[in-house]
Structures are given as structure tokens and as C-alpha cells.
GROMACS .gro file of C-alpha atoms in nm:
model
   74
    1UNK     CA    1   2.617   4.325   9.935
    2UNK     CA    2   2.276   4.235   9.814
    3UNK     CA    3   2.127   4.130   9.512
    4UNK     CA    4   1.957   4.473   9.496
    5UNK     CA    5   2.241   4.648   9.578
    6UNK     CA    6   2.440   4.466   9.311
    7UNK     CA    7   2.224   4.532   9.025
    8UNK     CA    8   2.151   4.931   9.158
    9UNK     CA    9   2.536   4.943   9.113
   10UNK     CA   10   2.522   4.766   8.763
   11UNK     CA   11   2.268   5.001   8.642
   12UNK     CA   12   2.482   5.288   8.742
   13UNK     CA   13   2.748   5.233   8.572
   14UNK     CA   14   2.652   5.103   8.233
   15UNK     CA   15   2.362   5.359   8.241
   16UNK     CA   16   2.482   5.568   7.915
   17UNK     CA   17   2.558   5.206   7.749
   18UNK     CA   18   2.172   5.115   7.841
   19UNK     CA   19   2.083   5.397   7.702
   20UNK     CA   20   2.239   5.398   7.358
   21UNK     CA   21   2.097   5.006   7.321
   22UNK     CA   22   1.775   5.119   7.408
   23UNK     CA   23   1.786   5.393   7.123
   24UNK     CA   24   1.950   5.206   6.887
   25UNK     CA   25   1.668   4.896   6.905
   26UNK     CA   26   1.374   5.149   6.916
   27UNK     CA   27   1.543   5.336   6.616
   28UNK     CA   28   1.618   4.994   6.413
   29UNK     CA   29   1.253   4.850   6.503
   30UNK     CA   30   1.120   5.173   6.388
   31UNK     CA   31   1.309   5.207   6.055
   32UNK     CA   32   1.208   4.790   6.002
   33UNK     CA   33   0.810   4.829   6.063
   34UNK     CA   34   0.789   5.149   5.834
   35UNK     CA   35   0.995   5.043   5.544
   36UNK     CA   36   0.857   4.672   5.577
   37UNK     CA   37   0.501   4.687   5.682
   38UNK     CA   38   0.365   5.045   5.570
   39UNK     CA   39   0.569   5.103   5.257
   40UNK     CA   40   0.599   4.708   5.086
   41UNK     CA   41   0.377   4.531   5.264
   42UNK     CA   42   0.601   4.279   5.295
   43UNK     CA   43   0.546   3.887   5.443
   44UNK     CA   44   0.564   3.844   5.808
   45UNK     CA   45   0.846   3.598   5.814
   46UNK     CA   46   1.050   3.923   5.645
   47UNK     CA   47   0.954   4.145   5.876
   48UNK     CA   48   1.130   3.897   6.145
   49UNK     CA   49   1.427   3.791   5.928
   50UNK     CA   50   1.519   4.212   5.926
   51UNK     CA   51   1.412   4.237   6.333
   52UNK     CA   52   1.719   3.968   6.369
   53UNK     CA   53   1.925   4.125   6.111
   54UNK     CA   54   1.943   4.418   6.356
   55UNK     CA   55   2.160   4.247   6.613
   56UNK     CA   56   2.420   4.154   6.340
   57UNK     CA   57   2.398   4.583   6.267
   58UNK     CA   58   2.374   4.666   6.577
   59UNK     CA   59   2.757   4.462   6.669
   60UNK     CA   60   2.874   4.621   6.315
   61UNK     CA   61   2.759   4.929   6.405
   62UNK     CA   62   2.963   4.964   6.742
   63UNK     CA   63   3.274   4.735   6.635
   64UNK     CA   64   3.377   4.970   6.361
   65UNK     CA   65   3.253   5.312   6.559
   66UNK     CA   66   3.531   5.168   6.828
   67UNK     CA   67   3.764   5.090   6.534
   68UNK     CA   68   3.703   5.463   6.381
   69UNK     CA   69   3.746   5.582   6.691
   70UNK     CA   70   4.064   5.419   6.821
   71UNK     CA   71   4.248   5.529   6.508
   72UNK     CA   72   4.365   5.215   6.361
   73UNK     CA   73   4.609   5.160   6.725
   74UNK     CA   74   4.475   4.829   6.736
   0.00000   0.00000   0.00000
């Protein structure tokens, strides 16, 4: 199997996980540069701080939807 062929198969089957990151970083970059930059204005270095806050909410996020949606089993 080829390198090509190897990440064609990758791709198809995590596509709907791909998918769901993708929205999730639009949605959180989105939600970061209007509350930060057009409603407070705030200083660049907080604008970056939140960016990188959004991989710790994006894990959080996910953990306890699996955790919600195991029932407790684990």
C-alpha cells in the first residue's frame, strides 16, 4: 500500500471526526476574535492566551460528552 493510499484510507474513516474538529476550531476562533477584539478590545497577548485555552475546551468538551454519553459505565 502506498503512502497515498494510506492516508486516502485515513481520511475515510475519521472523516465525521475531521469534521467536528474543523467546526469546533472555526466556532471557538470565531466566538474568541468577536468577544476579544470587536467587543473589549482586548491586548494581543489575550487574544492568544484564549486561542490556546481552546484546546484545553476543546478535550473538556469531548471527554465529558463521551462521559454523558456512556452513562457513568465507566
Amino acid at each position: 500500500m502506498s503512502r497515498l493510499e494510506a492516508i486516502g484510507r485515513h481520511i475515510q474513516e475519521h472523516r465525521s471526526g475531521m469534521v467536528v474538529d474543523m467546526v469546533f476550531a472555526i466556532a471557538w476562533v470565531t466566538v474568541v476574535t468577536v468577544v476579544l477584539d470587536v467587543l473589549m478590545g482586548a491586548p494581543q497577548w489575550l487574544y492568544y492566551l484564549t486561542l490556546l485555552g481552546g484546546i484545553v475546551a476543546y478535550y473538556g468538551f469531548f471527554w465529558t460528552l463521551d462521559a454523558v454519553t456512556a452513562g457513568g459505565d465507566e
